[in-house]
């Protein structure tokens, strides 16, 4: 048994697995961590809003960096006996009323950089972190230039492909409201969440 554990640990160490996280820290900084590196995306919370859907809890933050650039950051977490029905990308597409059109700029494991086409034909650059089926975080409002710069910083191999975007992603001002569309119909009748698979049938 000990030998099996040692073999598994060695495989993990040498597999080149990339880990990432997208979180707000205690200093109100939104930080993207990947391997041992990190990028601070914003450093100030302007406002926040909490949405309670009984078995799903969403917090929407409006954030600003030192240059005044605005991003929105959303943290969605299910109750412990529930999980998201869809992966991170498709959940986010539902939240923005987008069912079809997206372009993937870059992907590392569970971190995805995508551009969505919204129903009003505007484009939105979104970074999505979906490490497990109960917790999704995503942030949006990047210009194409900043989005591409982040993709180039986090790419694992020099030969990794990064999609060049043709349509400009929208950016936000201090007066902007979040364009995400969380609501009861979306959450309960789509539905976005479902009982945790291990709980069904107990």
PDB file of N, CA and C in Angstrom, residues 132-186:
ATOM      1  N   UNK A 132     -13.954  22.561  -8.849  1.00  0.00           N
ATOM      2  CA  UNK A 132     -14.803  21.435  -8.482  1.00  0.00           C
ATOM      3  C   UNK A 132     -16.233  21.767  -8.886  1.00  0.00           C
ATOM      4  N   UNK A 133     -17.144  20.841  -8.687  1.00  0.00           N
ATOM      5  CA  UNK A 133     -18.510  21.005  -9.201  1.00  0.00           C
ATOM      6  C   UNK A 133     -19.412  21.811  -8.264  1.00  0.00           C
ATOM      7  N   UNK A 134     -18.866  22.318  -7.164  1.00  0.00           N
ATOM      8  CA  UNK A 134     -19.667  23.083  -6.213  1.00  0.00           C
ATOM      9  C   UNK A 134     -19.223  24.539  -6.080  1.00  0.00           C
ATOM     10  N   UNK A 135     -18.098  24.881  -6.672  1.00  0.00           N
ATOM     11  CA  UNK A 135     -17.568  26.236  -6.552  1.00  0.00           C
ATOM     12  C   UNK A 135     -17.040  26.726  -7.894  1.00  0.00           C
ATOM     13  N   UNK A 136     -17.656  27.764  -8.431  1.00  0.00           N
ATOM     14  CA  UNK A 136     -17.180  28.396  -9.651  1.00  0.00           C
ATOM     15  C   UNK A 136     -16.889  29.868  -9.353  1.00  0.00           C
ATOM     16  N   UNK A 137     -15.784  30.358  -9.886  1.00  0.00           N
ATOM     17  CA  UNK A 137     -15.511  31.789  -9.828  1.00  0.00           C
ATOM     18  C   UNK A 137     -15.184  32.275 -11.228  1.00  0.00           C
ATOM     19  N   UNK A 138     -15.565  33.505 -11.529  1.00  0.00           N
ATOM     20  CA  UNK A 138     -15.220  34.065 -12.831  1.00  0.00           C
ATOM     21  C   UNK A 138     -15.147  35.589 -12.734  1.00  0.00           C
ATOM     22  N   UNK A 139     -14.325  36.157 -13.590  1.00  0.00           N
ATOM     23  CA  UNK A 139     -14.152  37.597 -13.622  1.00  0.00           C
ATOM     24  C   UNK A 139     -14.153  38.067 -15.065  1.00  0.00           C
ATOM     25  N   UNK A 140     -14.622  39.295 -15.293  1.00  0.00           N
ATOM     26  CA  UNK A 140     -14.803  39.769 -16.661  1.00  0.00           C
ATOM     27  C   UNK A 140     -14.719  41.294 -16.724  1.00  0.00           C
ATOM     28  N   UNK A 141     -14.470  41.785 -17.945  1.00  0.00           N
ATOM     29  CA  UNK A 141     -14.309  43.220 -18.168  1.00  0.00           C
ATOM     30  C   UNK A 141     -12.932  43.567 -18.702  1.00  0.00           C
ATOM     31  N   UNK A 142     -12.160  42.568 -19.115  1.00  0.00           N
ATOM     32  CA  UNK A 142     -10.815  42.787 -19.642  1.00  0.00           C
ATOM     33  C   UNK A 142     -10.867  43.322 -21.070  1.00  0.00           C
ATOM     34  N   UNK A 143      -9.977  44.237 -21.378  1.00  0.00           N
ATOM     35  CA  UNK A 143      -9.770  44.604 -22.778  1.00  0.00           C
ATOM     36  C   UNK A 143      -9.078  43.438 -23.471  1.00  0.00           C
ATOM     37  N   UNK A 144      -9.148  43.399 -24.795  1.00  0.00           N
ATOM     38  CA  UNK A 144      -8.452  42.334 -25.520  1.00  0.00           C
ATOM     39  C   UNK A 144      -6.957  42.346 -25.237  1.00  0.00           C
ATOM     40  N   UNK A 145      -6.379  43.527 -25.171  1.00  0.00           N
ATOM     41  CA  UNK A 145      -4.932  43.643 -24.939  1.00  0.00           C
ATOM     42  C   UNK A 145      -4.549  43.029 -23.591  1.00  0.00           C
ATOM     43  N   UNK A 146      -5.304  43.360 -22.549  1.00  0.00           N
ATOM     44  CA  UNK A 146      -4.992  42.822 -21.222  1.00  0.00           C
ATOM     45  C   UNK A 146      -5.237  41.312 -21.180  1.00  0.00           C
ATOM     46  N   UNK A 147      -6.303  40.870 -21.816  1.00  0.00           N
ATOM     47  CA  UNK A 147      -6.640  39.449 -21.833  1.00  0.00           C
ATOM     48  C   UNK A 147      -5.539  38.633 -22.499  1.00  0.00           C
ATOM     49  N   UNK A 148      -5.063  39.124 -23.632  1.00  0.00           N
ATOM     50  CA  UNK A 148      -3.997  38.423 -24.345  1.00  0.00           C
ATOM     51  C   UNK A 148      -2.700  38.431 -23.546  1.00  0.00           C
ATOM     52  N   UNK A 149      -2.438  39.541 -22.865  1.00  0.00           N
ATOM     53  CA  UNK A 149      -1.235  39.643 -22.038  1.00  0.00           C
ATOM     54  C   UNK A 149      -1.269  38.609 -20.915  1.00  0.00           C
ATOM     55  N   UNK A 150      -2.424  38.447 -20.266  1.00  0.00           N
ATOM     56  CA  UNK A 150      -2.554  37.448 -19.200  1.00  0.00           C
ATOM     57  C   UNK A 150      -2.363  36.048 -19.772  1.00  0.00           C
ATOM     58  N   UNK A 151      -2.982  35.763 -20.906  1.00  0.00           N
ATOM     59  CA  UNK A 151      -2.849  34.442 -21.530  1.00  0.00           C
ATOM     60  C   UNK A 151      -1.395  34.113 -21.821  1.00  0.00           C
ATOM     61  N   UNK A 152      -0.648  35.083 -22.306  1.00  0.00           N
ATOM     62  CA  UNK A 152       0.771  34.854 -22.608  1.00  0.00           C
ATOM     63  C   UNK A 152       1.594  34.651 -21.345  1.00  0.00           C
ATOM     64  N   UNK A 153       1.211  35.305 -20.254  1.00  0.00           N
ATOM     65  CA  UNK A 153       1.947  35.148 -18.994  1.00  0.00           C
ATOM     66  C   UNK A 153       1.742  33.773 -18.382  1.00  0.00           C
ATOM     67  N   UNK A 154       0.537  33.215 -18.530  1.00  0.00           N
ATOM     68  CA  UNK A 154       0.239  31.958 -17.843  1.00  0.00           C
ATOM     69  C   UNK A 154       0.409  30.722 -18.727  1.00  0.00           C
ATOM     70  N   UNK A 155       0.702  30.908 -20.001  1.00  0.00           N
ATOM     71  CA  UNK A 155       0.803  29.725 -20.865  1.00  0.00           C
ATOM     72  C   UNK A 155       1.943  28.829 -20.403  1.00  0.00           C
ATOM     73  N   UNK A 156       1.703  27.532 -20.479  1.00  0.00           N
ATOM     74  CA  UNK A 156       2.617  26.546 -19.903  1.00  0.00           C
ATOM     75  C   UNK A 156       3.823  26.309 -20.799  1.00  0.00           C
ATOM     76  N   UNK A 157       3.564  26.132 -22.086  1.00  0.00           N
ATOM     77  CA  UNK A 157       4.634  25.829 -23.028  1.00  0.00           C
ATOM     78  C   UNK A 157       4.737  26.927 -24.074  1.00  0.00           C
ATOM     79  N   UNK A 158       5.926  27.162 -24.538  1.00  0.00           N
ATOM     80  CA  UNK A 158       6.153  28.213 -25.522  1.00  0.00           C
ATOM     81  C   UNK A 158       5.332  27.989 -26.777  1.00  0.00           C
ATOM     82  N   UNK A 159       5.140  26.717 -27.117  1.00  0.00           N
ATOM     83  CA  UNK A 159       4.404  26.406 -28.353  1.00  0.00           C
ATOM     84  C   UNK A 159       2.888  26.384 -28.172  1.00  0.00           C
ATOM     85  N   UNK A 160       2.408  26.609 -26.956  1.00  0.00           N
ATOM     86  CA  UNK A 160       0.958  26.632 -26.726  1.00  0.00           C
ATOM     87  C   UNK A 160       0.294  27.700 -27.584  1.00  0.00           C
ATOM     88  N   UNK A 161      -0.849  27.343 -28.137  1.00  0.00           N
ATOM     89  CA  UNK A 161      -1.587  28.264 -28.995  1.00  0.00           C
ATOM     90  C   UNK A 161      -2.485  29.189 -28.174  1.00  0.00           C
ATOM     91  N   UNK A 162      -2.444  30.470 -28.494  1.00  0.00           N
ATOM     92  CA  UNK A 162      -3.332  31.456 -27.887  1.00  0.00           C
ATOM     93  C   UNK A 162      -4.125  32.098 -29.018  1.00  0.00           C
ATOM     94  N   UNK A 163      -5.446  32.046 -28.906  1.00  0.00           N
ATOM     95  CA  UNK A 163      -6.302  32.565 -29.968  1.00  0.00           C
ATOM     96  C   UNK A 163      -6.236  34.084 -30.013  1.00  0.00           C
ATOM     97  N   UNK A 164      -6.037  34.615 -31.195  1.00  0.00           N
ATOM     98  CA  UNK A 164      -6.075  36.066 -31.375  1.00  0.00           C
ATOM     99  C   UNK A 164      -7.521  36.484 -31.632  1.00  0.00           C
ATOM    100  N   UNK A 165      -8.016  37.397 -30.818  1.00  0.00           N
ATOM    101  CA  UNK A 165      -9.416  37.802 -30.904  1.00  0.00           C
ATOM    102  C   UNK A 165      -9.625  38.870 -31.980  1.00  0.00           C
ATOM    103  N   UNK A 166     -10.713  38.732 -32.708  1.00  0.00           N
ATOM    104  CA  UNK A 166     -11.042  39.702 -33.750  1.00  0.00           C
ATOM    105  C   UNK A 166     -12.020  40.766 -33.267  1.00  0.00           C
ATOM    106  N   UNK A 167     -12.824  40.424 -32.264  1.00  0.00           N
ATOM    107  CA  UNK A 167     -13.840  41.356 -31.763  1.00  0.00           C
ATOM    108  C   UNK A 167     -13.418  41.901 -30.410  1.00  0.00           C
ATOM    109  N   UNK A 168     -13.599  43.208 -30.218  1.00  0.00           N
ATOM    110  CA  UNK A 168     -13.143  43.854 -28.983  1.00  0.00           C
ATOM    111  C   UNK A 168     -14.111  43.578 -27.841  1.00  0.00           C
ATOM    112  N   UNK A 169     -13.561  43.090 -26.726  1.00  0.00           N
ATOM    113  CA  UNK A 169     -14.363  42.841 -25.535  1.00  0.00           C
ATOM    114  C   UNK A 169     -14.725  44.154 -24.841  1.00  0.00           C
ATOM    115  N   UNK A 170     -15.945  44.208 -24.272  1.00  0.00           N
ATOM    116  CA  UNK A 170     -16.368  45.453 -23.640  1.00  0.00           C
ATOM    117  C   UNK A 170     -15.693  45.620 -22.282  1.00  0.00           C
ATOM    118  N   UNK A 171     -15.431  46.867 -21.943  1.00  0.00           N
ATOM    119  CA  UNK A 171     -14.859  47.231 -20.649  1.00  0.00           C
ATOM    120  C   UNK A 171     -15.888  48.075 -19.898  1.00  0.00           C
ATOM    121  N   UNK A 172     -15.661  48.229 -18.600  1.00  0.00           N
ATOM    122  CA  UNK A 172     -16.657  48.873 -17.752  1.00  0.00           C
ATOM    123  C   UNK A 172     -16.124  50.156 -17.130  1.00  0.00           C
ATOM    124  N   UNK A 173     -17.068  51.013 -16.727  1.00  0.00           N
ATOM    125  CA  UNK A 173     -16.743  52.255 -16.030  1.00  0.00           C
ATOM    126  C   UNK A 173     -17.239  52.160 -14.592  1.00  0.00           C
ATOM    127  N   UNK A 174     -16.968  53.187 -13.812  1.00  0.00           N
ATOM    128  CA  UNK A 174     -17.403  53.211 -12.417  1.00  0.00           C
ATOM    129  C   UNK A 174     -18.920  53.190 -12.290  1.00  0.00           C
ATOM    130  N   UNK A 175     -19.623  53.607 -13.346  1.00  0.00           N
ATOM    131  CA  UNK A 175     -21.083  53.637 -13.327  1.00  0.00           C
ATOM    132  C   UNK A 175     -21.708  52.334 -13.833  1.00  0.00           C
ATOM    133  N   UNK A 176     -20.920  51.426 -14.372  1.00  0.00           N
ATOM    134  CA  UNK A 176     -21.442  50.209 -14.998  1.00  0.00           C
ATOM    135  C   UNK A 176     -22.073  49.268 -13.984  1.00  0.00           C
ATOM    136  N   UNK A 177     -23.102  48.563 -14.452  1.00  0.00           N
ATOM    137  CA  UNK A 177     -23.721  47.496 -13.682  1.00  0.00           C
ATOM    138  C   UNK A 177     -23.323  46.155 -14.278  1.00  0.00           C
ATOM    139  N   UNK A 178     -23.329  45.124 -13.453  1.00  0.00           N
ATOM    140  CA  UNK A 178     -22.995  43.788 -13.948  1.00  0.00           C
ATOM    141  C   UNK A 178     -24.027  43.307 -14.959  1.00  0.00           C
ATOM    142  N   UNK A 179     -23.586  42.782 -16.109  1.00  0.00           N
ATOM    143  CA  UNK A 179     -24.534  42.267 -17.111  1.00  0.00           C
ATOM    144  C   UNK A 179     -24.968  40.823 -16.869  1.00  0.00           C
ATOM    145  N   UNK A 180     -24.478  40.198 -15.794  1.00  0.00           N
ATOM    146  CA  UNK A 180     -24.887  38.814 -15.531  1.00  0.00           C
ATOM    147  C   UNK A 180     -26.354  38.781 -15.112  1.00  0.00           C
ATOM    148  N   UNK A 181     -27.009  37.639 -15.357  1.00  0.00           N
ATOM    149  CA  UNK A 181     -28.462  37.567 -15.198  1.00  0.00           C
ATOM    150  C   UNK A 181     -28.871  36.362 -14.348  1.00  0.00           C
ATOM    151  N   UNK A 182     -28.439  36.354 -13.083  1.00  0.00           N
ATOM    152  CA  UNK A 182     -28.880  35.324 -12.152  1.00  0.00           C
ATOM    153  C   UNK A 182     -30.343  35.582 -11.794  1.00  0.00           C
ATOM    154  N   UNK A 183     -31.187  34.565 -11.849  1.00  0.00           N
ATOM    155  CA  UNK A 183     -32.589  34.721 -11.471  1.00  0.00           C
ATOM    156  C   UNK A 183     -33.170  33.350 -11.143  1.00  0.00           C
ATOM    157  N   UNK A 184     -34.357  33.334 -10.518  1.00  0.00           N
ATOM    158  CA  UNK A 184     -34.976  32.083 -10.074  1.00  0.00           C
ATOM    159  C   UNK A 184     -35.245  31.130 -11.237  1.00  0.00           C
ATOM    160  N   UNK A 185     -35.719  31.663 -12.346  1.00  0.00           N
ATOM    161  CA  UNK A 185     -36.015  30.807 -13.499  1.00  0.00           C
ATOM    162  C   UNK A 185     -34.755  30.110 -13.990  1.00  0.00           C
ATOM    163  N   UNK A 186     -33.679  30.863 -14.089  1.00  0.00           N
ATOM    164  CA  UNK A 186     -32.406  30.301 -14.538  1.00  0.00           C
ATOM    165  C   UNK A 186     -31.920  29.215 -13.585  1.00  0.00           C
TER     166      UNK A 186
END
